[in-house]
JSON list of C-alpha atoms in Angstrom, two decimals:
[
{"chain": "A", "resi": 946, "resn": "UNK", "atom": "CA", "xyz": [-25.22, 1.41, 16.49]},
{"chain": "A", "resi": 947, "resn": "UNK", "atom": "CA", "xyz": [-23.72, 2.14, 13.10]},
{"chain": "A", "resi": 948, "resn": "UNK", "atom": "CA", "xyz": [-25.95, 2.76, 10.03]},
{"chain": "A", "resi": 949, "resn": "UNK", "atom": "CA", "xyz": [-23.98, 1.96, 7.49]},
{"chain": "A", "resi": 950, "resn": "UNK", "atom": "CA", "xyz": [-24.25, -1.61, 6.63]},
{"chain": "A", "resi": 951, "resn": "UNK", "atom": "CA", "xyz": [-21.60, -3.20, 4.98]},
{"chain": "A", "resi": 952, "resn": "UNK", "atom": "CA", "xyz": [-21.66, -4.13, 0.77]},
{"chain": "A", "resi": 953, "resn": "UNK", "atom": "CA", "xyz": [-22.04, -7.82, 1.64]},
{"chain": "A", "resi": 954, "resn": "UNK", "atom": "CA", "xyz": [-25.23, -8.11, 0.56]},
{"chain": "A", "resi": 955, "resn": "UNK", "atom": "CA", "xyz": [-24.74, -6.16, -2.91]},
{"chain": "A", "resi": 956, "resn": "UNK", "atom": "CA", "xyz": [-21.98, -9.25, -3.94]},
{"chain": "A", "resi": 957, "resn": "UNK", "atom": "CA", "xyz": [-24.56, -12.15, -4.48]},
{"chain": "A", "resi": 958, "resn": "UNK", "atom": "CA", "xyz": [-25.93, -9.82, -7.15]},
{"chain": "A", "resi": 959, "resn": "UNK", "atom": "CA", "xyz": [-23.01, -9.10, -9.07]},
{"chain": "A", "resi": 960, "resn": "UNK", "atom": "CA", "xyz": [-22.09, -12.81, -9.06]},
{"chain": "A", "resi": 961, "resn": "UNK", "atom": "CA", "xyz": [-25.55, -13.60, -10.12]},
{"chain": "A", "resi": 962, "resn": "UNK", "atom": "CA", "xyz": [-25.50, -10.80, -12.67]},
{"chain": "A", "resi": 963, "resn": "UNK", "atom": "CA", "xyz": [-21.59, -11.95, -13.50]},
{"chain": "A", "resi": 964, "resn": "UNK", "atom": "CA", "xyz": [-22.73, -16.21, -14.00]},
{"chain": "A", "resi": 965, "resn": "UNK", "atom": "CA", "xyz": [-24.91, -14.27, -16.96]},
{"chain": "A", "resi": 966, "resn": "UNK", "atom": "CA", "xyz": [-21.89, -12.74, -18.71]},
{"chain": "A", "resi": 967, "resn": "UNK", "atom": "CA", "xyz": [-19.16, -15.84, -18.32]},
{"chain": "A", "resi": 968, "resn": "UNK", "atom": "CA", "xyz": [-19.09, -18.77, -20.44]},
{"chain": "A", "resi": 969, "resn": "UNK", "atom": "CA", "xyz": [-17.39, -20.73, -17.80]},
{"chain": "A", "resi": 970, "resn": "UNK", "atom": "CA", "xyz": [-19.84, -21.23, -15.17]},
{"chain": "A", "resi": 971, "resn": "UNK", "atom": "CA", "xyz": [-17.49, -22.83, -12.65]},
{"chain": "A", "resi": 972, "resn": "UNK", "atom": "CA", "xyz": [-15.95, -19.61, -12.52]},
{"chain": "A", "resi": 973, "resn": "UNK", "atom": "CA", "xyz": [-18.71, -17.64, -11.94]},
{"chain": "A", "resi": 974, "resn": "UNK", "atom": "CA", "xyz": [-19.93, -20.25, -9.08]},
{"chain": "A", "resi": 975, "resn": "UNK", "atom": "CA", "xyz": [-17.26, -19.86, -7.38]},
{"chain": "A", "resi": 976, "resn": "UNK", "atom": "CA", "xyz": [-17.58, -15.95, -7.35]},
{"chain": "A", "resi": 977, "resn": "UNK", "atom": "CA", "xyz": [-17.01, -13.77, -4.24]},
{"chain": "A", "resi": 978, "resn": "UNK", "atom": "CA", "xyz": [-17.09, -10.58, -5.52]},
{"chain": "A", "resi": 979, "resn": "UNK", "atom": "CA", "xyz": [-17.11, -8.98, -8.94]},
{"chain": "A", "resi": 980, "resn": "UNK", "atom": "CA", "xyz": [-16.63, -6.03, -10.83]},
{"chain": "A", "resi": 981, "resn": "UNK", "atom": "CA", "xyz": [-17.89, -4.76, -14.44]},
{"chain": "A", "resi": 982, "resn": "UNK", "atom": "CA", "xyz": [-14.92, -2.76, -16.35]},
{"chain": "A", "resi": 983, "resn": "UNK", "atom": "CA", "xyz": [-16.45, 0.76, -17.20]},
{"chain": "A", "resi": 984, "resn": "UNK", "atom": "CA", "xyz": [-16.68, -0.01, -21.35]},
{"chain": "A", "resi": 985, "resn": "UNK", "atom": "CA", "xyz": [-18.41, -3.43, -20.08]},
{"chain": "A", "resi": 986, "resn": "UNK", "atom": "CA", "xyz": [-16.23, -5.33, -22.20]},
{"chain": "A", "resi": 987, "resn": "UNK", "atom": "CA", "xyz": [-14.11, -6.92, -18.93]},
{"chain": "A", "resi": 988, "resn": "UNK", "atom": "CA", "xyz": [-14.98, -8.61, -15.65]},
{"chain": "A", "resi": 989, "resn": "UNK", "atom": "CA", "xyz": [-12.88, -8.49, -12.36]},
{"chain": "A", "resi": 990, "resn": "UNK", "atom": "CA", "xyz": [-13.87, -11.54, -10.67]},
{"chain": "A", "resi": 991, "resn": "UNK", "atom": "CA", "xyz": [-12.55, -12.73, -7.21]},
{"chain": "A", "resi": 992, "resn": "UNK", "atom": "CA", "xyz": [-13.33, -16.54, -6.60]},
{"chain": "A", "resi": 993, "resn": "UNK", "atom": "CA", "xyz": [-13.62, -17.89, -2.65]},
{"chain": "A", "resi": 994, "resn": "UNK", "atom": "CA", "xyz": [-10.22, -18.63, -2.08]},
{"chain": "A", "resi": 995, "resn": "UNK", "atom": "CA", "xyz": [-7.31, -16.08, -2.26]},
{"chain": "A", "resi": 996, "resn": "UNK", "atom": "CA", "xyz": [-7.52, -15.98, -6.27]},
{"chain": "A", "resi": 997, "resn": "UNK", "atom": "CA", "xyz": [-8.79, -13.25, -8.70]},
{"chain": "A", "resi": 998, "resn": "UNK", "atom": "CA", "xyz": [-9.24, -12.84, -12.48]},
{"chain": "A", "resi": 999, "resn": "UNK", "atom": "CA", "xyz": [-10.08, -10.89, -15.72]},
{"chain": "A", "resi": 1000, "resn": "UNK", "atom": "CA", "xyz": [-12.40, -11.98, -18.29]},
{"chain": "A", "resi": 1001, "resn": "UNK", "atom": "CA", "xyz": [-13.21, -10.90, -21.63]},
{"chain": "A", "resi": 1002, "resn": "UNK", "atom": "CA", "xyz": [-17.12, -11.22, -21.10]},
{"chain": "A", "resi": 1003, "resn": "UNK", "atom": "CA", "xyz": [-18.89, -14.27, -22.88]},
{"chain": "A", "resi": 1004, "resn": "UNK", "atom": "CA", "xyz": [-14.92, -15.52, -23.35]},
{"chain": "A", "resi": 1005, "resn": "UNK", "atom": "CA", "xyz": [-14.35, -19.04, -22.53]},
{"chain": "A", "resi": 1006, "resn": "UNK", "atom": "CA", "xyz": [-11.11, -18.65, -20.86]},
{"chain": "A", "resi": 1007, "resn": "UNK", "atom": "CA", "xyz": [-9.95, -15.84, -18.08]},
{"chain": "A", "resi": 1008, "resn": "UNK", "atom": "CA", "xyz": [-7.37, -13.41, -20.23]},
{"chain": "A", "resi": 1009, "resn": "UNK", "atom": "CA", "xyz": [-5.50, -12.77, -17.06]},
{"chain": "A", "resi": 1010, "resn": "UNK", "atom": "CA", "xyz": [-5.24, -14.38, -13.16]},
{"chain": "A", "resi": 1011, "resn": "UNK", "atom": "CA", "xyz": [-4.03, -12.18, -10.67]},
{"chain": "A", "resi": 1012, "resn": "UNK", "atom": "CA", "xyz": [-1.90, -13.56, -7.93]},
{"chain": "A", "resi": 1013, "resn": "UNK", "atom": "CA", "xyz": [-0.45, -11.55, -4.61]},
{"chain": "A", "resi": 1014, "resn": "UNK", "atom": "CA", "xyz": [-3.00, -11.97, -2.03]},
{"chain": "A", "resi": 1015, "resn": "UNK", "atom": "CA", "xyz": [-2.61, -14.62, 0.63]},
{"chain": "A", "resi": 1016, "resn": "UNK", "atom": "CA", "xyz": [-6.16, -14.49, 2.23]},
{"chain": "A", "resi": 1017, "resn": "UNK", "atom": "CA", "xyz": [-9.78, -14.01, 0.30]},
{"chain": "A", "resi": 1018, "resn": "UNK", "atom": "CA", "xyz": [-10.40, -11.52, -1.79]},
{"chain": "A", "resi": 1019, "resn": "UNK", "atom": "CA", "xyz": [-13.11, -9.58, -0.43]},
{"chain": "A", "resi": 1020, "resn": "UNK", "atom": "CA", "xyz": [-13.60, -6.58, -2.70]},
{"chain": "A", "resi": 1021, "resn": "UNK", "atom": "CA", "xyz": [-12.82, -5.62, -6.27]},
{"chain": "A", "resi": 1022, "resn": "UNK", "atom": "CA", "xyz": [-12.60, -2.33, -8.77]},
{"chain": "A", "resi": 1023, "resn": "UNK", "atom": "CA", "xyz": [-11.48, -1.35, -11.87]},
{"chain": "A", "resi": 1024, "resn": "UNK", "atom": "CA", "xyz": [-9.54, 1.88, -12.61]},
{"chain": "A", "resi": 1025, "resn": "UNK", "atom": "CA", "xyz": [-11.65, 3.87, -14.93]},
{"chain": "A", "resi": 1026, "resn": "UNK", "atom": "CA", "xyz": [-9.13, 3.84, -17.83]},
{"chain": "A", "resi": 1027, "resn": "UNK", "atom": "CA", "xyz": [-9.02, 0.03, -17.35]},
{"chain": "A", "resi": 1028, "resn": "UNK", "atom": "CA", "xyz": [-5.14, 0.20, -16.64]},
{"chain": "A", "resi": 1029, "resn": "UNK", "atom": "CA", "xyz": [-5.84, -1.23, -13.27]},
{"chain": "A", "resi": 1030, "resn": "UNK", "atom": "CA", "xyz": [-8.10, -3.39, -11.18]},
{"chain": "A", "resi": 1031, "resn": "UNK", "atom": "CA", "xyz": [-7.54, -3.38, -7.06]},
{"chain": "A", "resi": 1032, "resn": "UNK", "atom": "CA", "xyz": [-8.76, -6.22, -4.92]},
{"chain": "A", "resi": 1033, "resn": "UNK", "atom": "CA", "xyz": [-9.34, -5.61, -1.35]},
{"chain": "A", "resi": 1034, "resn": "UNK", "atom": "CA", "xyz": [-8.66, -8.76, 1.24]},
{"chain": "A", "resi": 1035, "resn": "UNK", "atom": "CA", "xyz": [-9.81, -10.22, 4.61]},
{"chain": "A", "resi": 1036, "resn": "UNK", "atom": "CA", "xyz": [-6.60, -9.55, 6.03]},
{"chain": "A", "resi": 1037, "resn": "UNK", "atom": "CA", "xyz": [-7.03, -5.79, 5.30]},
{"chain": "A", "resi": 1038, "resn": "UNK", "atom": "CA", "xyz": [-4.79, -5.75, 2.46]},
{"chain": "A", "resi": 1039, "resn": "UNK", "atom": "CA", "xyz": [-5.45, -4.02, -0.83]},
{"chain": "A", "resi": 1040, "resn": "UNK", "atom": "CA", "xyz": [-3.23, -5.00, -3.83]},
{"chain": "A", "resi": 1041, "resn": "UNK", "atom": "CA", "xyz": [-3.29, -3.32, -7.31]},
{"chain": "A", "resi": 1042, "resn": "UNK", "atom": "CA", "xyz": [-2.88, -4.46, -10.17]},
{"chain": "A", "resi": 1043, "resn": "UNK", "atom": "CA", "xyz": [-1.44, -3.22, -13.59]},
{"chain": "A", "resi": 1044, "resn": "UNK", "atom": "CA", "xyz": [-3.12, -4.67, -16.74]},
{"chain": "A", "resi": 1045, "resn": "UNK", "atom": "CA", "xyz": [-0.56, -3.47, -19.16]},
{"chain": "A", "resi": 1046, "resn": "UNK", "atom": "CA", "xyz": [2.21, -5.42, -17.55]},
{"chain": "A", "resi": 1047, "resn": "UNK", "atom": "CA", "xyz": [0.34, -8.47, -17.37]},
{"chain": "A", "resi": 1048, "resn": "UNK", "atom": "CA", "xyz": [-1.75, -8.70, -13.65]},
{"chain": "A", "resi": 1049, "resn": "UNK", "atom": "CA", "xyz": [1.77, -7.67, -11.99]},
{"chain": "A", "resi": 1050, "resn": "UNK", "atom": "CA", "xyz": [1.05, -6.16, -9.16]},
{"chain": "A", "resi": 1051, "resn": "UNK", "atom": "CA", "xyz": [2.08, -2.37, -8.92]},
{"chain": "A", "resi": 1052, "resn": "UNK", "atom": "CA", "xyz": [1.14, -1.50, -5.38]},
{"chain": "A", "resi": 1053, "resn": "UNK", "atom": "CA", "xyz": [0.30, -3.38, -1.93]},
{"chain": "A", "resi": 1054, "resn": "UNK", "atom": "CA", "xyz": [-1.73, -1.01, 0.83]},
{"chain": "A", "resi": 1055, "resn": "UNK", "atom": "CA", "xyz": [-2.10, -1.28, 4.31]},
{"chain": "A", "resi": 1056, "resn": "UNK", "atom": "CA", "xyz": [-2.68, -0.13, 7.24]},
{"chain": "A", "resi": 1057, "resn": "UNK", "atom": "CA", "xyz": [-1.34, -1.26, 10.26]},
{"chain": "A", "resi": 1058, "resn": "UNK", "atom": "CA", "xyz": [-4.37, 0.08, 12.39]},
{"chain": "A", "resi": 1059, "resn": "UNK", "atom": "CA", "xyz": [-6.77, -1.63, 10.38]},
{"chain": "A", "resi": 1060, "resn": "UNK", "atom": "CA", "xyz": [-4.81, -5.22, 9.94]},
{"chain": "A", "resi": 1061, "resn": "UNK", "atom": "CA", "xyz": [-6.92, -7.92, 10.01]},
{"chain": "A", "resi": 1062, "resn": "UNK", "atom": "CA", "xyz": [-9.70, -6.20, 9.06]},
{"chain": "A", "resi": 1063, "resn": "UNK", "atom": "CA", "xyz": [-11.70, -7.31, 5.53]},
{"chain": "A", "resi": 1064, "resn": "UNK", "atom": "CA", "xyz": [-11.51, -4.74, 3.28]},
{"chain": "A", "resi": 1065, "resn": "UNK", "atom": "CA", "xyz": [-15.71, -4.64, 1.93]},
{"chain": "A", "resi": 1066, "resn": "UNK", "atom": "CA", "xyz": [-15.15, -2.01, -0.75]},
{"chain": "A", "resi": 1067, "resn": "UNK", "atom": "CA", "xyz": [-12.98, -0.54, -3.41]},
{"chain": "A", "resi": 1068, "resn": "UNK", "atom": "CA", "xyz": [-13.37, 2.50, -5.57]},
{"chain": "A", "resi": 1069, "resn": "UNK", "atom": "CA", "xyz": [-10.74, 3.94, -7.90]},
{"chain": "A", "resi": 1070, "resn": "UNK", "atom": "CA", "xyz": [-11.63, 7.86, -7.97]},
{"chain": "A", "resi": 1071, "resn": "UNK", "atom": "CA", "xyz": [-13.88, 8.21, -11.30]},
{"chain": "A", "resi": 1072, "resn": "UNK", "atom": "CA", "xyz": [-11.90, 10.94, -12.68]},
{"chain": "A", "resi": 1073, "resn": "UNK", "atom": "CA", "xyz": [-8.62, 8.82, -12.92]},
{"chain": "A", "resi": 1074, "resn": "UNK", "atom": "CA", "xyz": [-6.65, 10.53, -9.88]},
{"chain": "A", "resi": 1075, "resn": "UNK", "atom": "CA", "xyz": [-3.98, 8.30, -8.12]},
{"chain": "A", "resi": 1076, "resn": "UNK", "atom": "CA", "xyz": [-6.79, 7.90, -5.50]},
{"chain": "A", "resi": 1077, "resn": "UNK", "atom": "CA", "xyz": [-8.71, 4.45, -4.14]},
{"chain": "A", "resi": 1078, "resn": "UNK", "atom": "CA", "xyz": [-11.39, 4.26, -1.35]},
{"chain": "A", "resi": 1079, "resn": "UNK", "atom": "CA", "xyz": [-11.59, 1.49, 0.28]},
{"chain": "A", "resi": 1080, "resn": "UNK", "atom": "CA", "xyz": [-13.69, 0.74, 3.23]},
{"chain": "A", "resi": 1081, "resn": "UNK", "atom": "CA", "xyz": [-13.19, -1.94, 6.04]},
{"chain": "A", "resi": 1082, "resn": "UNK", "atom": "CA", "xyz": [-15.46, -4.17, 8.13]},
{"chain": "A", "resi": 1083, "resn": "UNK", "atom": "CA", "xyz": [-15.18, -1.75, 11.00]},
{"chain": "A", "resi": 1084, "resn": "UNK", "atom": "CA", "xyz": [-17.13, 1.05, 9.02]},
{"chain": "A", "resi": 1085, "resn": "UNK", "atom": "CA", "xyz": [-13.98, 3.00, 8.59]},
{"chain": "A", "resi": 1086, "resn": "UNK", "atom": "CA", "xyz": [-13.69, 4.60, 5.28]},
{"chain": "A", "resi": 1087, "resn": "UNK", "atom": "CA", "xyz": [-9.99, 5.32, 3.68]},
{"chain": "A", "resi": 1088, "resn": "UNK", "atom": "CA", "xyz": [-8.54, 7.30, 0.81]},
{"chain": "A", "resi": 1089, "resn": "UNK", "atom": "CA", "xyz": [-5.38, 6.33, 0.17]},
{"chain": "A", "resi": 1090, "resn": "UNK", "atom": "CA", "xyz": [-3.19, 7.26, -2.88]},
{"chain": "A", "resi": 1091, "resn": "UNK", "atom": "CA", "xyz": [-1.82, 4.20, -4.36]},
{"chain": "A", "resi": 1092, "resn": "UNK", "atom": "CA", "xyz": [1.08, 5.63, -5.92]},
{"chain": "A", "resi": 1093, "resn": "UNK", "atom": "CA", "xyz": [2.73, 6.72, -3.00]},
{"chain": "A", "resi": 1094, "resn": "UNK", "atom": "CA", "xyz": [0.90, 3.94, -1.18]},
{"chain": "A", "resi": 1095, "resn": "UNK", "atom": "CA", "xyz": [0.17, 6.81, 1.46]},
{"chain": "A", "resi": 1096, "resn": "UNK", "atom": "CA", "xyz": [-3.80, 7.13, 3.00]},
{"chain": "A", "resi": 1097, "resn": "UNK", "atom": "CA", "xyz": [-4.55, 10.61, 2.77]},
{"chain": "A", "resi": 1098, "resn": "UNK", "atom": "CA", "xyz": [-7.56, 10.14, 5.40]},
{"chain": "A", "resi": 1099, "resn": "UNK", "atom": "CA", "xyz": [-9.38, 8.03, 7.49]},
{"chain": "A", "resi": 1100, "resn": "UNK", "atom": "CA", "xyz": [-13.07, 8.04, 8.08]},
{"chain": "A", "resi": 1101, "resn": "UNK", "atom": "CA", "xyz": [-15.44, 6.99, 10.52]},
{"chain": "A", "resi": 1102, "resn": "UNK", "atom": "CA", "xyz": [-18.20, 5.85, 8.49]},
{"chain": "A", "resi": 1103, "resn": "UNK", "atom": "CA", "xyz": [-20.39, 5.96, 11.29]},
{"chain": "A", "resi": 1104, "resn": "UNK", "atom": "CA", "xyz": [-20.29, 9.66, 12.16]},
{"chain": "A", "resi": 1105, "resn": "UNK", "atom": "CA", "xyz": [-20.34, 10.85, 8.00]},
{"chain": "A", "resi": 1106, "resn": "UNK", "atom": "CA", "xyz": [-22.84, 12.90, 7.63]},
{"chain": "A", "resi": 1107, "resn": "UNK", "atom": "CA", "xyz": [-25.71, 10.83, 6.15]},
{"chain": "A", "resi": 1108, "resn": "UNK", "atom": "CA", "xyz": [-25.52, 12.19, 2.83]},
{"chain": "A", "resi": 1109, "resn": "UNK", "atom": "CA", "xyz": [-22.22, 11.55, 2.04]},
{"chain": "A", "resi": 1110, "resn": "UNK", "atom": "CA", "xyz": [-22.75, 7.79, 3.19]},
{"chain": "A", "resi": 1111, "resn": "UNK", "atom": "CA", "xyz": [-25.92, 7.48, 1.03]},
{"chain": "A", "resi": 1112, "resn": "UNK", "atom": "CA", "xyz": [-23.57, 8.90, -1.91]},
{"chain": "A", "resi": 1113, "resn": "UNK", "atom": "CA", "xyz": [-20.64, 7.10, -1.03]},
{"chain": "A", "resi": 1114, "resn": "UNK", "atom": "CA", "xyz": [-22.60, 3.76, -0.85]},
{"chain": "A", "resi": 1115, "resn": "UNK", "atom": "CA", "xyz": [-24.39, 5.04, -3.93]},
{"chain": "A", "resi": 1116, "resn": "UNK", "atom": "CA", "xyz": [-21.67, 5.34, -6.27]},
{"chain": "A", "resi": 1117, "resn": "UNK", "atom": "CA", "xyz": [-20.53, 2.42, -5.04]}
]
């Protein structure tokens, strides 16, 4: 059996960690998933239902809500120049979004081989490259990049050598 356990279990904590920083505390009840911007001054927040947002933190009010997905939102990054924030759904689907032009959304990823399957993480590469990782329920670890919407590889996360799991999972 697999090793790798999925990020489930790391969401409850951002929310909880997330109902601290937001004013609105229906919001932050209704969290899924969440994600700190890398200045700490913004919060990507997915609720339960197919809807995400932006917050200023400690704002009363969401600055921006982010429509596209049809199915929950399962996973959530920022870009590490803030200029984008990707959300990863249950139906496998992984939609970015451009801040500067209002929450539009600039790219929609897929793969057909992994359709249907819940998209558990999402990491914009920390140097600002056109790269995202995402990673599915079936322990399969992508890189895609996002502005030619092409995945450059596929990984089994199950056969990574441990290290680069225990980093990947890390940086996470």
């Amino acid at each position: 059996e697999c090793a790798v356990r999925p990020r489930e279990y790391q969401m409850s904590d951002s929310c909880k960690l997330i109902q601290s920083l937001l004013v609105d505390g229906e919001a932050a009840s209704a969290c899924e998933c969440a994600a700190i911007s890398p200045n700490s001054k913004k919060i990507f927040l997915a609720a339960r239902d197919s809807s995400a947002y932006v917050w200023a933190a400690g704002k009363p009010q969401s600055l921006l809500t982010l429509n596209g997905h049809t199915s929950k939102v399962t996973s959530v990054g920022f870009h590490p120049n803030e200029t984008y924030v990707g959300g990863g759904a249950a139906d496998g689907s992984l939609k970015i979004w451009d801040l500067q032009q209002g929450g539009k959304v600039a790219r929609t990823l897929a793969a057909d081989d992994e359709e249907g399957q819940a998209i558990r993480t999402t990491l914009f590469h920390p140097l600002g490259a056109d790269m995202v990782v995402t990673s599915s329920a079936t322990n399969f670890v992508s890189v895609w990049n996002y502005r030619t919407r092409s995945r450059l590889k596929k990984l089994d996360a199950c056969v990574l050598p441990q290290s680069t799991v225990a980093q990947y999972q890390s940086d996470a």
